[in-house]
């Protein structure tokens, strides 16, 4: 029995598979990991391409596009490995990426999930937006990274090469103990895509599980390769972020955080309007509208989580406002956040 399954969720990504599978196969010890492509109802020739050129790859053919969250839940549900590695189809893995991550997890049984350092594929001297060198979240629910604050991305100069505990690990490349993934309930399928990994990591944090970034393992992410200009990314990010807060915030924080978010979200919509991005502004308003509609569905979860949600934030949640520090204190790098 192999130790790990590397699972790529594919949707009409034949060109990406053609580009990124060769280095993945070359840099992954075949005696330790199975490669699995879970196809999310593709309408291109992805499956035929895999069968013809990579017969060693296990194919899970899903009957439709379930999105990132439910697609991965389906893909991992029937697997029986110690580790699952969730890997985006537009990621090129670095040398020894797998070995270094697995060795670290083997040496630290208290760690549930691990994220490599994620650099830009097109310019590896810079961190990549979706994860950089480890994910965090501020007191009002805004995700940020060691190497990326809001839209400001830092150059990688080795300044964040120390392994550290993080709040969330990027779904672009996520090593996780499969039993812990399943016990936590997997991803929230109603999220469809975006921030489902942050919600999962919050639940893991609540259970006392440890998540780390190991920068000695490196991958290179294209980012946005399967999105189009009409993608509902803004809508999903705002809606899912509000749902995540509703599900997980401690009782003592909930009302204050949501009052502040009401103001900040409308400020974001106004900012989009000023920049001439009317569709993004409308997406913010639609996200807030649908959040209030979906709250009724999530009320039982909030009620069930009542005793848990009385707990204070995990230590890896930043106790300040990223928005305030970024715009009013000019702290635009992770290294500046904890300075006086």
XYZ file of C-alpha atoms in Angstrom:
340
model
C 0.000 0.000 0.000
C 1.439 3.361 -1.010
C 1.641 6.096 1.578
C 0.006 8.945 -0.366
C -2.394 9.807 -3.150
C -1.689 12.906 -5.197
C -5.081 14.026 -6.451
C -5.529 16.532 -9.280
C -9.028 17.867 -9.844
C -9.415 18.487 -13.562
C -12.035 20.353 -15.547
C -11.383 20.809 -19.266
C -7.688 21.083 -18.500
C -6.119 18.822 -21.079
C -3.505 21.472 -21.998
C -2.559 21.938 -18.359
C -2.246 18.180 -17.851
C -0.052 17.949 -20.915
C 2.195 20.713 -19.574
C 2.441 19.879 -15.871
C 2.156 16.100 -15.602
C 5.678 15.306 -16.947
C 7.576 17.202 -14.192
C 5.124 15.873 -11.582
C 5.779 12.276 -12.615
C 9.524 12.859 -12.820
C 9.726 14.468 -9.347
C 7.397 12.152 -7.439
C 8.640 8.768 -6.137
C 6.290 6.284 -7.782
C 6.873 3.698 -5.061
C 5.376 6.066 -2.464
C 2.491 7.824 -4.189
C -0.298 7.093 -6.623
C -1.260 9.800 -9.089
C -5.010 10.288 -9.407
C -6.879 12.643 -11.722
C -10.458 13.276 -10.640
C -12.206 14.600 -13.724
C -15.009 17.046 -12.942
C -17.220 16.219 -15.935
C -14.856 17.612 -18.566
C -16.148 18.097 -22.093
C -12.707 18.235 -23.695
C -10.517 15.191 -24.390
C -8.811 15.136 -20.980
C -9.752 11.541 -20.160
C -8.811 10.226 -23.596
C -5.483 12.051 -23.358
C -4.720 10.449 -19.982
C -5.691 6.962 -21.099
C -3.502 7.240 -24.178
C -0.399 8.878 -22.726
C -0.481 8.122 -18.985
C -2.028 4.694 -18.385
C -0.326 4.564 -14.966
C -2.505 7.434 -13.699
C -5.718 6.454 -11.904
C -8.759 8.227 -13.350
C -11.860 9.057 -11.340
C -14.504 10.197 -13.817
C -17.115 12.302 -12.006
C -20.438 12.693 -13.775
C -20.534 16.515 -13.696
C -18.649 19.605 -12.578
C -19.013 19.564 -8.790
C -16.681 22.494 -8.274
C -13.536 22.408 -6.161
C -15.110 21.612 -2.798
C -17.531 18.826 -3.639
C -15.307 17.516 -6.410
C -12.491 16.848 -3.963
C -14.890 15.403 -1.394
C -16.053 12.864 -3.976
C -12.478 12.144 -5.049
C -11.144 11.543 -1.538
C -14.148 9.755 -0.062
C -13.240 6.297 -1.380
C -9.464 6.584 -0.903
C -7.521 4.762 1.815
C -4.082 6.292 2.137
C -2.272 7.892 5.044
C -1.852 11.185 3.186
C -3.728 12.979 0.434
C -2.034 15.683 -1.609
C -4.447 18.093 -3.255
C -2.676 19.589 -6.249
C -4.015 22.123 -8.733
C -3.669 21.187 -12.383
C -1.732 24.414 -13.063
C 1.075 23.724 -10.571
C 4.618 22.692 -11.430
C 6.284 20.900 -8.559
C 9.871 21.561 -7.566
C 12.648 19.064 -7.017
C 12.109 16.933 -3.894
C 8.816 18.745 -3.197
C 7.107 15.514 -2.158
C 9.940 13.890 -0.232
C 10.630 16.955 1.908
C 6.960 17.417 2.804
C 6.327 13.753 3.633
C 9.529 13.461 5.670
C 8.475 16.506 7.710
C 5.011 15.085 8.351
C 6.504 11.730 9.313
C 8.818 13.437 11.794
C 5.990 15.552 13.247
C 2.932 13.355 13.879
C 1.181 16.270 15.597
C 0.903 18.121 12.268
C -2.296 17.510 10.323
C -1.733 19.575 7.181
C 1.184 21.140 5.361
C 1.632 23.665 2.580
C 4.817 24.144 0.528
C 6.126 27.549 -0.436
C 4.153 28.640 -3.499
C 5.901 30.822 -6.075
C 4.621 32.338 -9.317
C 5.130 30.027 -12.251
C 5.673 32.914 -14.685
C 8.054 34.770 -12.342
C 9.471 32.466 -9.648
C 11.212 35.366 -7.930
C 7.819 36.376 -6.504
C 5.417 34.623 -4.177
C 2.108 33.479 -5.642
C -1.135 35.045 -4.471
C -2.906 31.843 -3.435
C -0.830 30.751 -0.468
C 2.639 32.313 -0.788
C 4.585 31.098 2.280
C 1.618 30.273 4.502
C -1.910 31.536 5.106
C -3.318 33.642 7.951
C -6.520 35.564 8.675
C -7.139 38.842 10.462
C -9.709 39.570 13.137
C -12.376 40.530 10.569
C -11.963 37.498 8.336
C -9.588 38.857 5.694
C -7.156 36.165 4.527
C -3.535 37.113 3.912
C -0.239 35.312 3.505
C 3.347 35.409 4.569
C 4.472 37.086 1.359
C 1.131 38.550 0.221
C -1.000 41.192 1.945
C -4.243 41.999 0.076
C -3.018 42.424 -3.539
C 0.559 43.330 -2.620
C 2.849 40.404 -3.464
C 6.413 40.304 -2.176
C 9.539 39.106 -3.907
C 10.939 35.911 -2.437
C 14.364 36.666 -1.000
C 14.384 33.817 1.469
C 12.891 36.050 4.155
C 10.099 33.561 4.899
C 11.988 30.282 4.680
C 11.441 29.275 8.303
C 8.783 26.571 8.797
C 5.982 28.011 10.931
C 2.497 27.232 12.176
C -0.146 28.860 9.979
C -3.896 29.330 10.128
C -4.696 27.981 6.668
C -2.926 26.061 3.934
C -3.590 26.745 0.273
C -5.695 24.305 -1.720
C -3.323 24.852 -4.646
C -1.008 22.326 -2.983
C -2.169 20.818 0.274
C -0.696 17.817 2.090
C -3.167 16.483 4.653
C -3.635 13.354 6.733
C -6.581 11.725 5.023
C -8.253 10.523 8.234
C -8.203 14.067 9.616
C -9.717 15.428 6.395
C -12.569 12.943 6.610
C -13.145 13.356 10.358
C -13.418 17.120 9.875
C -16.149 16.545 7.274
C -14.064 17.527 4.255
C -14.830 20.736 2.398
C -18.128 22.575 2.719
C -19.739 21.600 -0.589
C -22.010 24.649 -0.670
C -18.959 26.849 -1.075
C -18.434 25.331 -4.571
C -15.048 27.076 -4.878
C -12.927 29.681 -3.057
C -12.058 29.769 0.657
C -13.246 26.218 1.286
C -9.726 25.323 2.409
C -9.720 28.213 4.917
C -13.028 27.007 6.348
C -11.648 23.464 6.617
C -8.489 24.701 8.315
C -10.532 26.740 10.800
C -12.382 23.567 11.773
C -9.083 21.722 12.111
C -7.736 24.550 14.277
C -10.770 24.290 16.530
C -9.972 20.623 17.059
C -6.458 21.514 18.131
C -4.867 20.301 14.901
C -1.639 21.892 13.726
C -1.064 23.268 10.207
C 2.331 24.385 8.931
C 4.077 25.890 5.945
C 7.286 24.131 4.948
C 9.145 26.497 2.565
C 11.822 23.891 1.848
C 9.214 22.176 -0.324
C 8.507 24.441 -3.306
C 5.876 24.497 -6.050
C 5.118 26.977 -8.823
C 1.514 28.030 -9.448
C 0.165 29.645 -12.611
C -2.957 30.907 -10.788
C -6.286 31.641 -12.423
C -5.457 29.351 -15.340
C -8.908 27.737 -15.356
C -10.838 30.966 -14.680
C -12.342 33.304 -17.233
C -13.119 37.008 -17.157
C -16.749 36.187 -16.354
C -15.726 34.058 -13.364
C -17.811 34.650 -10.204
C -14.607 34.832 -8.161
C -15.467 38.096 -6.379
C -18.953 36.876 -5.548
C -17.767 33.519 -4.198
C -14.932 35.037 -2.190
C -17.204 37.504 -0.389
C -20.139 35.129 0.078
C -18.050 32.199 1.270
C -16.013 34.388 3.583
C -19.176 35.634 5.311
C -20.531 32.089 5.590
C -17.252 30.934 7.080
C -17.417 33.685 9.695
C -20.995 32.786 10.552
C -20.070 29.118 10.990
C -16.914 29.566 13.018
C -16.740 32.878 14.877
C -16.839 32.683 18.665
C -20.005 34.057 20.220
C -18.119 36.894 21.888
C -16.840 38.186 18.544
C -19.632 37.519 16.084
C -21.799 40.649 16.324
C -18.900 43.089 16.402
C -17.117 41.439 13.488
C -20.247 41.376 11.335
C -20.999 45.057 12.053
C -17.512 46.014 10.937
C -17.756 43.760 7.889
C -21.008 45.427 6.825
C -19.110 48.711 6.624
C -15.964 47.268 5.030
C -17.853 45.250 2.406
C -19.822 48.285 1.268
C -16.572 50.241 1.205
C -15.118 47.513 -1.048
C -18.104 47.782 -3.384
C -17.651 51.554 -3.571
C -13.955 51.065 -4.274
C -14.814 48.759 -7.195
C -17.259 51.352 -8.542
C -14.671 54.137 -8.380
C -12.263 51.913 -10.318
C -14.912 51.330 -12.983
C -15.466 47.705 -11.982
C -19.236 47.736 -11.750
C -19.594 43.962 -12.040
C -17.322 43.398 -9.070
C -19.264 45.965 -7.045
C -22.499 44.193 -7.907
C -20.926 40.855 -6.951
C -20.202 42.171 -3.457
C -23.822 43.242 -2.986
C -25.115 39.935 -4.371
C -22.755 38.039 -2.075
C -24.096 39.839 0.996
C -27.696 39.303 -0.148
C -27.158 35.585 -0.667
C -25.276 35.276 2.599
C -28.387 36.434 4.470
C -30.473 33.949 2.499
C -28.112 31.063 3.208
C -27.832 31.872 6.906
C -31.079 29.972 7.432
C -29.501 26.816 6.006
C -26.389 27.279 8.143
C -28.260 28.081 11.371
C -28.243 24.410 12.513
C -24.457 24.312 12.022
C -24.033 27.465 14.071
C -26.294 26.004 16.765
C -24.401 22.699 16.777
C -21.108 24.565 16.973
C -22.380 26.637 19.903
C -20.044 25.224 22.572
C -17.119 25.311 20.149
C -17.867 28.844 19.010
C -17.643 30.061 22.599
C -13.903 29.487 22.359
C -11.688 32.411 21.485
C -9.748 32.614 18.235
C -6.896 30.190 17.575
C -3.467 31.714 18.157
C -2.775 31.776 14.422
C -5.554 34.320 13.776
C -4.047 37.803 13.607
C -5.569 40.034 16.290
C -5.502 43.213 14.200
C -7.228 44.599 11.096
C -5.197 44.083 7.940
C -7.206 46.837 6.230
C -6.315 49.372 8.923
C -2.624 48.463 8.974
C -2.345 48.361 5.187
C -4.073 51.647 4.369
C -3.455 53.735 7.493
C -0.159 52.403 8.871
C 1.478 51.569 5.517
C 2.315 48.048 6.655
C 2.186 46.141 3.404
C 4.519 43.250 4.134
C 4.047 40.337 6.496
C 7.309 41.222 8.253
C 5.856 44.646 9.165
C 2.637 43.410 10.724
C 4.046 42.610 14.134
C 6.258 45.678 14.409
C 5.424 48.476 16.834
